[in-house]
Structure formats: C-alpha cells, structure tokens
C-alpha positions as MATLAB code, in Angstrom:
seq = 'MSEDISKIIKELPYYEKILLKNLEENEDILPEEIAEKENISIKSVMSAAGSLAAKGIIDVNKNTEEKIKLTKSGKDIAEKGLPERRVLNVLSHEKTISMKELGEKIGLDKKEANISLGWLNRKKWAKINNGELTVTNQGIEDSDTHGEDEKLLKKLFTNKSLNKSNLNKEELKSFKSLNQRKNLIEIKKTTSHSFKLNKLGKEILKEGFEIGDKKEEATQLTHNDLKEGSWKNKNYRPYDITAESPKTFAGKGHPLRKIIQEIREIFLDLGFTESNGTALDSAFWNFDALFQPQDHAAREMQDTFYVKNPAECKLPEEDIVDKVSKTHEDGGNTNSTGWGYKWDIDVAKQSLLRTHTTGISTKYLASHQPPMKMFSVGRVFRRETITYKHLPEFHQVEGIISAEGISFQHLLGILKEFYKKLGFEVRFRPAYFPYTYMSCECEIYLEDRESWIELGGAGMFRPEVLEPLGIKVPTLAFGLGIERLAMIRYNISDIRMLYKSDIKWLREIPLDNGVKLKFDY';
ca = [
      14.890  -53.945  -34.066;
      15.467  -50.627  -35.864;
      18.950  -49.172  -35.738;
      17.768  -46.009  -33.937;
      15.895  -47.898  -31.202;
      18.857  -50.243  -30.749;
      21.210  -47.287  -30.364;
      18.940  -45.621  -27.785;
      18.651  -48.819  -25.733;
      22.439  -49.325  -25.690;
      22.910  -45.791  -24.372;
      20.318  -46.117  -21.594;
      21.923  -45.922  -18.100;
      21.080  -48.445  -15.403;
      18.564  -46.287  -13.488;
      16.724  -45.283  -16.666;
      16.256  -48.965  -17.537;
      14.986  -49.632  -14.006;
      12.441  -46.818  -14.325;
      11.228  -48.004  -17.740;
      10.793  -51.596  -16.526;
       8.671  -50.389  -13.599;
       6.515  -48.288  -15.927;
       6.077  -51.338  -18.162;
       4.646  -53.266  -15.214;
       2.551  -50.367  -13.860;
       2.343  -47.036  -15.653;
       0.571  -45.487  -12.654;
       3.437  -46.229  -10.272;
       4.719  -43.253   -8.285;
       8.394  -42.218   -7.927;
       8.325  -42.980   -4.199;
       7.032  -46.496   -4.895;
       9.810  -47.160   -7.427;
      12.456  -45.929   -4.971;
      11.133  -48.197   -2.225;
      10.679  -51.216   -4.500;
      14.170  -50.986   -6.052;
      15.882  -49.807   -2.854;
      17.279  -46.702   -4.540;
      17.037  -43.016   -3.653;
      14.176  -40.840   -4.857;
      16.859  -38.522   -6.239;
      18.094  -41.306   -8.554;
      14.534  -41.980   -9.748;
      13.838  -38.304  -10.525;
      17.209  -37.850  -12.200;
      16.494  -40.820  -14.475;
      13.007  -39.472  -15.171;
      14.386  -36.079  -16.141;
      16.881  -37.677  -18.516;
      14.213  -39.898  -20.137;
      11.914  -36.891  -20.524;
      14.707  -34.912  -22.211;
      15.130  -37.784  -24.696;
      11.411  -37.826  -25.436;
      10.904  -41.325  -23.992;
       8.509  -40.423  -21.160;
       6.535  -37.417  -19.979;
       6.911  -36.171  -16.401;
       3.838  -34.528  -14.931;
       4.131  -32.254  -11.909;
       1.129  -31.916   -9.632;
       0.957  -29.321   -6.858;
      -1.607  -29.770   -4.097;
      -2.460  -27.346   -1.293;
      -3.300  -28.920    2.062;
      -5.041  -26.846    4.707;
      -5.126  -27.548    8.409;
      -5.754  -25.711   11.651;
      -2.967  -24.107   13.639;
      -2.757  -24.572   17.384;
      -4.811  -21.402   17.850;
      -7.252  -22.614   15.204;
      -7.830  -25.882   17.065;
      -8.469  -23.942   20.276;
     -11.054  -21.746   18.516;
     -12.645  -24.788   16.859;
     -13.224  -26.281   20.314;
     -14.491  -23.095   21.974;
     -16.298  -21.626   18.964;
     -15.668  -18.506   16.940;
     -15.575  -15.322   19.117;
     -18.706  -13.884   17.457;
     -20.605  -17.164   18.007;
     -19.734  -17.137   21.695;
     -21.052  -13.563   21.964;
     -24.218  -14.461   20.010;
     -24.899  -17.412   22.336;
     -25.181  -14.979   25.240;
     -26.929  -12.225   23.267;
     -29.651  -14.582   22.060;
     -30.774  -14.906   25.690;
     -29.958  -11.482   27.184;
     -30.659   -9.443   24.004;
     -28.335   -6.637   25.173;
     -24.863   -6.611   26.739;
     -22.867   -3.635   27.935;
     -19.556   -3.291   26.090;
     -17.795   -3.116   29.448;
     -19.242   -6.514   30.443;
     -18.346   -8.238   27.166;
     -15.103   -9.786   28.345;
     -16.346  -10.615   31.817;
     -19.592  -12.322   30.762;
     -18.275  -14.257   27.785;
     -14.654  -14.879   28.780;
     -13.047  -13.114   25.808;
      -9.721  -11.328   26.090;
      -9.406   -7.811   24.640;
      -8.103   -9.046   21.274;
     -10.869  -11.651   20.886;
     -13.499   -9.081   21.906;
     -12.338   -6.659   19.190;
     -12.348   -9.464   16.604;
     -15.859  -10.537   17.624;
     -17.237   -7.006   17.184;
     -15.996   -6.829   13.587;
     -17.501  -10.187   12.638;
     -20.770   -9.535   14.502;
     -21.178   -6.419   12.383;
     -20.151   -8.209    9.166;
     -22.597  -11.081    9.767;
     -25.286   -8.593   10.882;
     -25.779  -10.405   14.180;
     -25.549   -7.371   16.461;
     -25.419   -3.571   16.575;
     -23.502   -1.205   18.845;
     -25.403    1.761   20.258;
     -24.498    3.986   23.239;
     -21.909    1.536   24.523;
     -24.264   -1.437   24.352;
     -24.307   -4.453   22.058;
     -27.807   -5.418   20.903;
     -28.765   -8.584   19.022;
     -30.416   -8.149   15.587;
     -33.215  -10.151   13.965;
     -30.570  -11.814   11.800;
     -28.655  -12.751   14.940;
     -31.753  -14.346   16.497;
     -32.462  -16.214   13.261;
     -28.872  -17.573   13.060;
     -28.529  -18.368   16.766;
     -29.544  -22.003   16.306;
     -27.805  -22.667   12.980;
     -24.115  -22.875   12.190;
     -22.657  -20.943    9.275;
     -20.579  -22.452    6.463;
     -17.352  -21.112    7.986;
     -18.167  -22.867   11.285;
     -18.975  -26.104    9.447;
     -15.600  -25.977    7.635;
     -13.849  -25.210   10.909;
     -15.418  -28.305   12.483;
     -14.563  -30.411    9.416;
     -10.915  -29.307    9.616;
     -10.829  -30.103   13.325;
     -12.241  -33.588   12.698;
     -10.138  -34.476    9.631;
      -6.848  -32.887   10.732;
      -6.222  -31.643    7.154;
      -8.059  -31.244    3.828;
      -6.994  -30.917    0.194;
      -7.999  -27.473   -1.006;
      -8.881  -28.868   -4.434;
     -11.528  -31.113   -2.806;
     -13.473  -28.225   -1.283;
     -16.821  -27.373   -2.862;
     -17.840  -23.852   -3.875;
     -19.332  -22.932   -0.484;
     -16.369  -24.403    1.394;
     -13.930  -22.443   -0.762;
     -15.806  -19.266    0.083;
     -15.687  -20.187    3.777;
     -11.981  -21.013    3.508;
     -11.269  -17.498    2.213;
     -13.280  -16.071    5.094;
     -11.448  -18.151    7.725;
      -8.084  -17.406    6.116;
      -8.685  -13.689    6.664;
      -8.336  -14.352   10.380;
      -4.719  -14.303   11.466;
      -3.005  -17.495   12.668;
      -6.067  -19.706   12.216;
      -5.313  -21.815    9.134;
      -2.014  -23.206    7.902;
      -1.527  -23.878    4.177;
       1.089  -26.366    3.029;
       1.919  -27.011   -0.608;
       2.922  -30.531   -1.615;
       4.319  -31.502   -4.988;
       3.983  -34.951   -6.554;
       5.166  -36.374   -9.861;
       3.753  -38.957  -12.215;
       5.142  -40.528  -15.375;
       3.627  -41.434  -18.710;
       5.192  -43.478  -21.493;
       5.066  -41.759  -24.858;
       5.319  -43.412  -28.285;
       9.115  -43.797  -28.226;
       9.036  -45.243  -24.693;
       6.454  -47.854  -25.732;
       8.559  -48.819  -28.769;
      11.635  -49.307  -26.571;
       9.709  -51.550  -24.163;
       8.247  -53.471  -27.078;
      11.756  -54.245  -28.374;
      12.845  -55.194  -24.855;
      16.220  -54.973  -23.081;
      18.127  -56.627  -20.262;
      19.105  -54.905  -17.034;
      22.599  -55.897  -15.965;
      24.246  -55.531  -12.560;
      24.819  -51.899  -11.651;
      28.328  -52.788  -10.496;
      29.149  -54.135  -13.936;
      28.110  -50.946  -15.727;
      30.947  -48.454  -16.209;
      31.083  -45.006  -17.717;
      34.860  -44.607  -17.876;
      37.985  -46.725  -18.172;
      40.275  -46.355  -15.144;
      43.938  -47.203  -14.570;
      42.983  -49.990  -12.152;
      40.599  -51.510  -14.710;
      43.491  -51.866  -17.146;
      46.006  -53.006  -14.530;
      43.761  -55.670  -12.967;
      42.003  -56.690  -16.186;
      38.577  -56.032  -14.640;
      37.575  -54.014  -17.714;
      36.885  -57.310  -19.509;
      33.897  -58.040  -17.232;
      32.316  -54.592  -17.299;
      29.618  -53.231  -19.521;
      30.679  -49.906  -21.000;
      27.665  -47.878  -21.984;
      28.154  -46.131  -25.345;
      27.920  -42.342  -25.593;
      26.183  -40.305  -28.251;
      28.879  -37.849  -29.312;
      26.335  -35.933  -31.401;
      24.064  -35.237  -28.419;
      23.604  -31.603  -27.472;
      25.789  -30.647  -24.537;
      24.720  -28.200  -21.833;
      25.693  -24.577  -22.362;
      28.535  -23.242  -20.262;
      29.009  -19.567  -19.547;
      32.465  -18.158  -18.952;
      32.966  -15.739  -16.101;
      33.360  -12.161  -17.307;
      33.207   -8.607  -16.086;
      29.980   -6.622  -15.928;
      29.401   -4.682  -19.192;
      29.502   -1.295  -17.468;
      32.642   -2.221  -15.538;
      34.273   -3.423  -18.774;
      33.723   -0.148  -20.610;
      34.960    1.839  -17.570;
      38.133   -0.263  -17.589;
      38.520    0.287  -21.332;
      38.226    4.071  -20.838;
      40.815    3.965  -18.038;
      43.264    2.079  -20.245;
      42.835    4.599  -23.088;
      43.689    7.586  -20.898;
      46.567    5.766  -19.206;
      47.965    4.939  -22.668;
      47.661    8.643  -23.562;
      49.934    9.507  -20.620;
      47.298   10.685  -18.103;
      47.564   10.162  -14.329;
      44.476    8.807  -12.590;
      43.027   10.555   -9.517;
      40.053    9.752   -7.280;
      37.753   11.625   -4.952;
      34.867   11.065   -2.547;
      31.178   10.923   -3.429;
      30.421   13.305   -0.534;
      31.865   16.772   -1.105;
      31.378   20.419   -0.211;
      29.492   22.920   -2.306;
      32.782   24.850   -2.359;
      34.609   22.277   -4.500;
      31.517   21.160   -6.420;
      30.284   24.662   -7.346;
      32.165   27.677   -5.909;
      35.686   26.733   -7.025;
      34.242   26.310  -10.521;
      32.979   29.922  -10.542;
      29.382   28.762  -10.404;
      27.297   31.477   -8.663;
      25.586   30.631   -5.392;
      22.159   31.427   -6.866;
      22.669   29.156   -9.888;
      19.676   26.911  -10.669;
      21.813   23.742  -10.502;
      22.305   24.351   -6.756;
      18.592   24.100   -5.998;
      17.253   21.184   -3.947;
      15.406   19.837   -6.997;
      18.699   19.390   -8.851;
      21.210   18.453   -6.126;
      21.228   15.939   -3.255;
      22.173   17.799   -0.044;
      23.232   15.801    3.026;
      21.962   16.366    6.584;
      24.760   14.503    8.336;
      27.337   15.957    8.141;
      25.535   19.200    7.366;
      28.821   20.997    6.662;
      32.201   20.125    5.143;
      35.617   21.467    6.050;
      36.908   24.017    3.561;
      40.520   24.197    2.253;
      43.143   26.715    3.466;
      41.953   30.268    4.030;
      43.985   31.700    1.143;
      42.100   29.645   -1.504;
      38.716   30.387    0.122;
      39.437   34.154    0.158;
      40.516   34.164   -3.483;
      37.421   32.226   -4.586;
      35.239   34.579   -2.513;
      36.707   37.726   -4.108;
      36.492   36.212   -7.587;
      32.759   35.645   -7.111;
      32.185   39.132   -5.677;
      34.248   41.378   -7.957;
      36.535   39.181  -10.079;
      39.526   39.399   -7.709;
      42.823   39.384   -9.636;
      41.332   37.961  -12.845;
      40.380   41.233  -14.606;
      36.772   39.967  -14.403;
      33.817   41.781  -12.833;
      32.765   38.593  -10.998;
      29.098   37.924  -10.258;
      28.553   41.098   -8.220;
      27.021   39.661   -5.013;
      28.081   39.039   -1.402;
      29.607   35.536   -1.300;
      28.344   33.384    1.619;
      30.821   30.976    3.226;
      27.998   29.025    4.902;
      26.554   28.136    1.493;
      30.006   26.942    0.386;
      30.254   24.622    3.431;
      27.084   22.692    2.573;
      27.494   18.909    2.203;
      26.236   17.277   -0.969;
      26.624   14.265   -3.211;
      28.843   15.436   -6.064;
      26.913   16.375   -9.211;
      30.018   15.881  -11.383;
      33.615   14.742  -10.942;
      35.012   18.194  -11.857;
      35.608   18.806   -8.146;
      38.373   16.198   -8.376;
      39.982   18.322  -11.113;
      39.894   21.562   -9.087;
      41.348   19.813   -6.015;
      44.100   18.319   -8.199;
      44.919   21.746   -9.655;
      45.091   23.228   -6.143;
      47.619   20.617   -4.983;
      49.796   20.109   -8.109;
      51.888   22.265  -10.394;
      51.817   22.211  -14.218;
      52.558   20.530  -16.513;
      49.979   17.829  -15.687;
      47.545   15.430  -17.361;
      44.967   13.939  -15.005;
      41.741   11.943  -15.417;
      39.232   10.400  -13.011;
      36.280    8.017  -13.290;
      33.563    8.153  -10.674;
      29.891    8.005   -9.847;
      27.922   11.254   -9.697;
      24.463   12.097   -8.375;
      21.687   14.375   -9.618;
      17.983   14.652   -8.781;
      16.800   13.202  -12.071;
      13.476   11.469  -12.650;
      14.153    7.810  -13.469;
      13.375    7.124  -17.127;
      14.680    4.879  -19.896;
      17.586    7.294  -20.453;
      18.044    9.076  -17.099;
      19.078    7.898  -13.624;
      19.725    9.851  -10.408;
      23.222    8.362  -10.309;
      25.580    7.552  -13.147;
      29.289    7.489  -14.068;
      31.436   10.232  -15.542;
      35.015   10.410  -16.802;
      36.700   13.750  -16.087;
      40.043   15.043  -17.266;
      42.361   18.070  -17.345;
      45.550   19.019  -19.176;
      47.484   21.971  -17.790;
      50.667   23.196  -19.500;
      52.297   26.185  -21.138;
      51.360   26.745  -24.759;
      48.340   24.406  -25.039;
      45.198   25.569  -26.763;
      41.598   24.641  -27.525;
      42.885   22.801  -30.593;
      44.857   20.418  -28.353;
      41.641   19.650  -26.444;
      39.791   18.709  -29.629;
      42.721   16.521  -30.708;
      42.769   14.606  -27.395;
      39.018   13.996  -27.526;
      39.152   12.889  -31.174;
      41.860   10.366  -30.289;
      39.855    9.107  -27.303;
      36.675    8.483  -29.309;
      38.684    7.021  -32.201;
      40.106    4.383  -29.823;
      36.514    3.564  -28.794;
      35.579    3.195  -32.467;
      33.492    6.352  -32.953;
      33.572    9.355  -35.245;
      33.234   12.573  -33.210;
      32.341   16.185  -33.945;
      32.122   19.279  -31.732;
      29.618   22.103  -31.473;
      29.750   25.307  -29.384;
      28.229   25.194  -25.889;
      28.087   27.178  -22.651;
      29.380   26.138  -19.204;
      29.882   28.563  -16.245;
      33.490   27.499  -15.703;
      34.944   27.083  -19.225;
      35.494   29.361  -22.220;
      35.728   28.384  -25.042;
      33.320   25.473  -24.537;
      31.937   22.679  -26.688;
      29.839   19.524  -26.591;
      31.049   16.227  -28.060;
      28.777   14.290  -30.411;
      29.370   10.877  -31.985;
      27.861    9.608  -35.213;
      25.668    6.486  -35.285;
      25.479    4.938  -38.733;
      22.359    2.882  -38.019;
      20.384    5.945  -37.029;
      22.210    8.331  -39.360;
      22.305   10.869  -36.546;
      24.601   12.440  -33.948;
      24.340   11.767  -30.189;
      25.700   14.181  -27.541;
      27.931   12.502  -24.932;
      29.697   15.197  -22.904;
      31.132   18.679  -22.538;
      34.617   20.191  -22.691;
      36.412   23.540  -22.755;
      39.215   25.772  -21.474;
      39.000   26.594  -17.763;
      38.241   30.295  -17.219;
      40.761   32.501  -15.370;
      38.157   32.811  -12.570;
      38.670   29.054  -11.923;
      42.447   28.909  -12.360;
      43.723   32.072  -10.616;
      42.350   31.269   -7.089;
      43.979   27.808   -7.371;
      47.378   29.292   -8.283;
      47.437   28.067  -11.900;
      49.053   30.528  -14.361;
      48.956   28.441  -17.562;
      46.115   27.357  -19.905;
      44.131   24.331  -18.703;
      41.881   22.097  -20.763;
      38.976   20.212  -19.143;
      36.403   17.644  -20.234;
      33.595   15.619  -18.639;
      32.008   12.715  -20.504;
      29.101   10.401  -19.664;
      29.796    6.659  -19.582;
      26.355    5.006  -19.337;
      25.253    6.322  -22.716;
      28.457    4.987  -24.265;
      27.630    1.602  -22.727;
      24.092    1.761  -24.143;
      25.513    2.305  -27.609;
      28.164   -0.368  -27.227;
      25.776   -3.054  -25.962;
      22.731   -2.141  -28.065;
      20.303   -1.422  -25.215;
      17.521    1.145  -25.286;
      16.919    1.447  -21.507;
      19.701    2.731  -19.243;
      18.209    0.804  -16.302;
      19.276   -2.446  -17.957;
      22.877   -1.644  -16.926;
      21.849   -1.962  -13.271;
      19.436   -4.910  -13.469;
      20.485   -8.421  -12.482;
      19.267   -9.865  -15.774;
      21.405  -13.021  -15.963;
      20.156  -13.894  -19.452;
      21.244  -10.537  -20.871;
      24.563  -10.605  -19.018;
      25.343  -14.066  -20.396;
      24.591  -13.004  -23.964;
      26.852   -9.934  -23.912;
      29.836  -10.739  -26.185;
      33.308  -10.914  -24.689;
      34.689   -8.751  -27.505;
      34.366   -5.104  -26.477;
      35.248   -3.936  -29.956;
      32.028   -5.098  -31.618;
      29.965   -2.125  -32.786;
      26.287   -2.734  -32.206;
      23.036   -1.027  -33.118;
      21.636    1.635  -30.810;
      17.998    2.641  -30.732;
      16.095    4.594  -28.097;
];
C-alpha cells in the first residue's frame, strides 16, 4: 500500500467508509438506498459524498427532472374537454350559434366562453360575424379528430404525472400550448444525485479498509475519556494539518460607512462640533438663506426633488425672513444691490429634499454666536441621471468656521490638513458659487493617473448670507463629496458599486483604511 493511499484511508471518517463500501458493491446505488440500507440519514450520506468529492475520491452528479401533472382545474377540463372543443362539438351540428346563446347551449361560464373564443380563432375552427359564431371548414375537418394538446391532456389525466424530458417533439409543443392556459398544469422540479468512483476512489477500494464501530471512532479527546480510561478502546481518526481550511470572513463596517466615520474623526480631532439636519427642508434654508436667487437654474424641477406632502415648510422667525427678503430685493444692510426682483415668500416655503447640507450651516449660524467650528455629514438629493459616476442621492461633508480675524488662507490650511490626514495631496483653483466669495474648488492628485480630480467647493460666506443671520465676523465654508473619495480609496470605477450588495466585493475590501489604491474611471 502506498504511503499516500494509506494516509487517506486512515483519515476517512466512518460515514465516508460506509459510502465507499456501498459503491464498491453497486456503483449505481442511489443516496436514498444507502440511507435505508445502513439505517442512517440522507443528510449523513450527502455530507459524506460532498467530502469525498472535495478530496477527489468520487464524483457527485446532480440531475434535475421536471415532472408535469394536471391541477384540480386541469383534471376537470380533461374530463369535460377543452372549452373550444365543447363549442366545436355543438357547432359541427348547428353550424352557427348566437354569441348570446353560447353559455346557455354549451354550459360554459363567462370566463370559459371568453377562453374558448380565443382558442377557436387560434385553431381556425370558427369565425365571429355580426354577433354569431360560425364554424369554418377547418373546424368541420377537425371535429372528429383530437389535436395533440388534447392527446397530451388525456395522457396526463391517465398517467397522473409525466417527466418532461420523456415528451417527444410534438408533445413538448403541446405542453407549451397547454401551459399558456392559467391553472391547468403544475410543474414540479425534483433533484436526484448519483455517485461515480474516480481513479483515486478505485485505488482506495483496491487496497481495502475495515469499518469499525461508529461508537468507537472519536474525533477529540475529552476529560471523561481520560478519567475513565475509555480512550484506550477508541479509534482516533488522524487529521491532515496541511489540508486547506475554509475561509472565514471577519465582520466589518461597510466601506462607505467606514470612510464617513474616518472623516468624522478627522474633523472632531481638529476641534469641530458635529451638527445634523433633516433630509426634508424648505427652499428658504436650502436656497434663499444662501443668497441664491429664486429664478436660479438649480431650483428648476429637473435639478431638485420637490415634495407634494407637505407642500410647504414652516419658515423661521419673521425677522430673519424679512432680512433675507430685503437682501434678495435690494441688498438690505449689506451694501449690496441684491438681485433686483420681488422676493416671493411662497417660493421660499416650498418643500424639497435638500440638494446640499449647507442648509445645516445656515441654521447653525442663525442659532449660535461666533467663535464656532461646525461640520455635518449627510445624504443629499439631486435629479441626476444614474451613471457610473453620478447618483440622484449621495453623501456630503459640510463645514463652517466663524471667528474674528480668520481669512481665506485659514480655509485653505484647514482643507490641506483634512486631505493630508486622508493621505492625499490637494490643490485649489478659483471657482464661482452664489453664496461665497472668494471661492475655490479642491482637487487631489492621483499618482496612477498623473492627474487631478475635483472633489468639492469652498469659500468665504458673502455678507448677503451672514448679515440676515446676525453674523458680523468672517465665516469660512466648505462642502465636499464623499462617494468619489470612497471610489478612490477602494479602487472602484462605478459609483453604484458602493450601494450594491456584492458580498464578494465587500469581503475582499481590506480592513486597513489607510491603503492607497488605484483609481480608474
């Protein structure tokens, strides 16, 4: 006996030996027959088979068979005849039947009558003209012969059930026809397994082995075995310590959730206070308080999700509303000319799903006094076409710093520190936003692509934003996208992957958030 075969035999569990011995006697034996013969469960047989197959000792073949049989309604129709046949039986004698008399003369209910008309037309057995049903030449010709579908119906009624694989070409065609009729045929799939010894299995059986008592086979040494001395009479099956063990996957946070948490920790470490808001907000806080004109393109239905219920939101105290209104119309107390139009309070009351989290910042400014450092992380909504890099909802991190003596340079320093902690080099380029001046966009450098990617906007809040909220000192603001950061971090080219339940991808994401990966889209 070769050393390898000997080692395999020693490591064979009791049920695997039982299965092999049965295959030696009869290779065509079925799992159910082995279970009954050995008085063991079918689960034990299949478990042993799976283990032997994994070791390359046997092959397990899976066979799926479809059985077809008549439902209760199908049996009733098989006895009475198909609705169109019952109509044809009468038509072949009377030639013409009034549509009104169809149910009365033939005994069909309304549903059966409608079904019969469709099949009479399909089989070209009758025609409808001026409310009368008239038999055709084809109908007369077929009146004494049964079609293939009727023959299969009778065969099913006689045999109770049939294997679909045993049907001939004509019967298969008839089966498809009958199956088009609702609640006529029932299809049941049955799965069976068979085993086949491969070369290694035959070599093992050729060498031979003994099957001991299951009670005497042990897989571990217990305290009682040692105490009572029963270990001496047990057969301890050896283990292959070099065998491949099953993969285990540690529980971990979702990739997007992990990067959101990382961003939160960075801003908390930088001394910011976190604030939250609601996804449903008023146009006042989302647009008007940010000095965004009421005819701005971003407010159009094709860019913003407006809500029917509630159709309106409650506005803040009258003093803030009046100041925002005057700022839009003529600049108010800001030394600005404003937008030069009549501000409409009804437009400001409109309900919408927030298009950015900057509304949280304006609410925070209205209810707190400087100095302050605040950030928020939340989901925002825009009417975007779904593509590999755009979604109608995504996450944004928003922040403000309001204090005496701060400048645009402080803003750039904060953002540089933030991206540095995430492991990116950042640069800034001038940009325009209705509610900040000066303004810039943040771009990070990707070494693999040797290019810069834009990730968000920032700037100094304009006096037209700050004055109505009662803020007299400079205020910095920034809003940064999170999904694109996650795409870079986790090396994915399609933003939709972040929201798919792809368990394989989720398992393969490394636990270490600090690993810089390639990004290509």
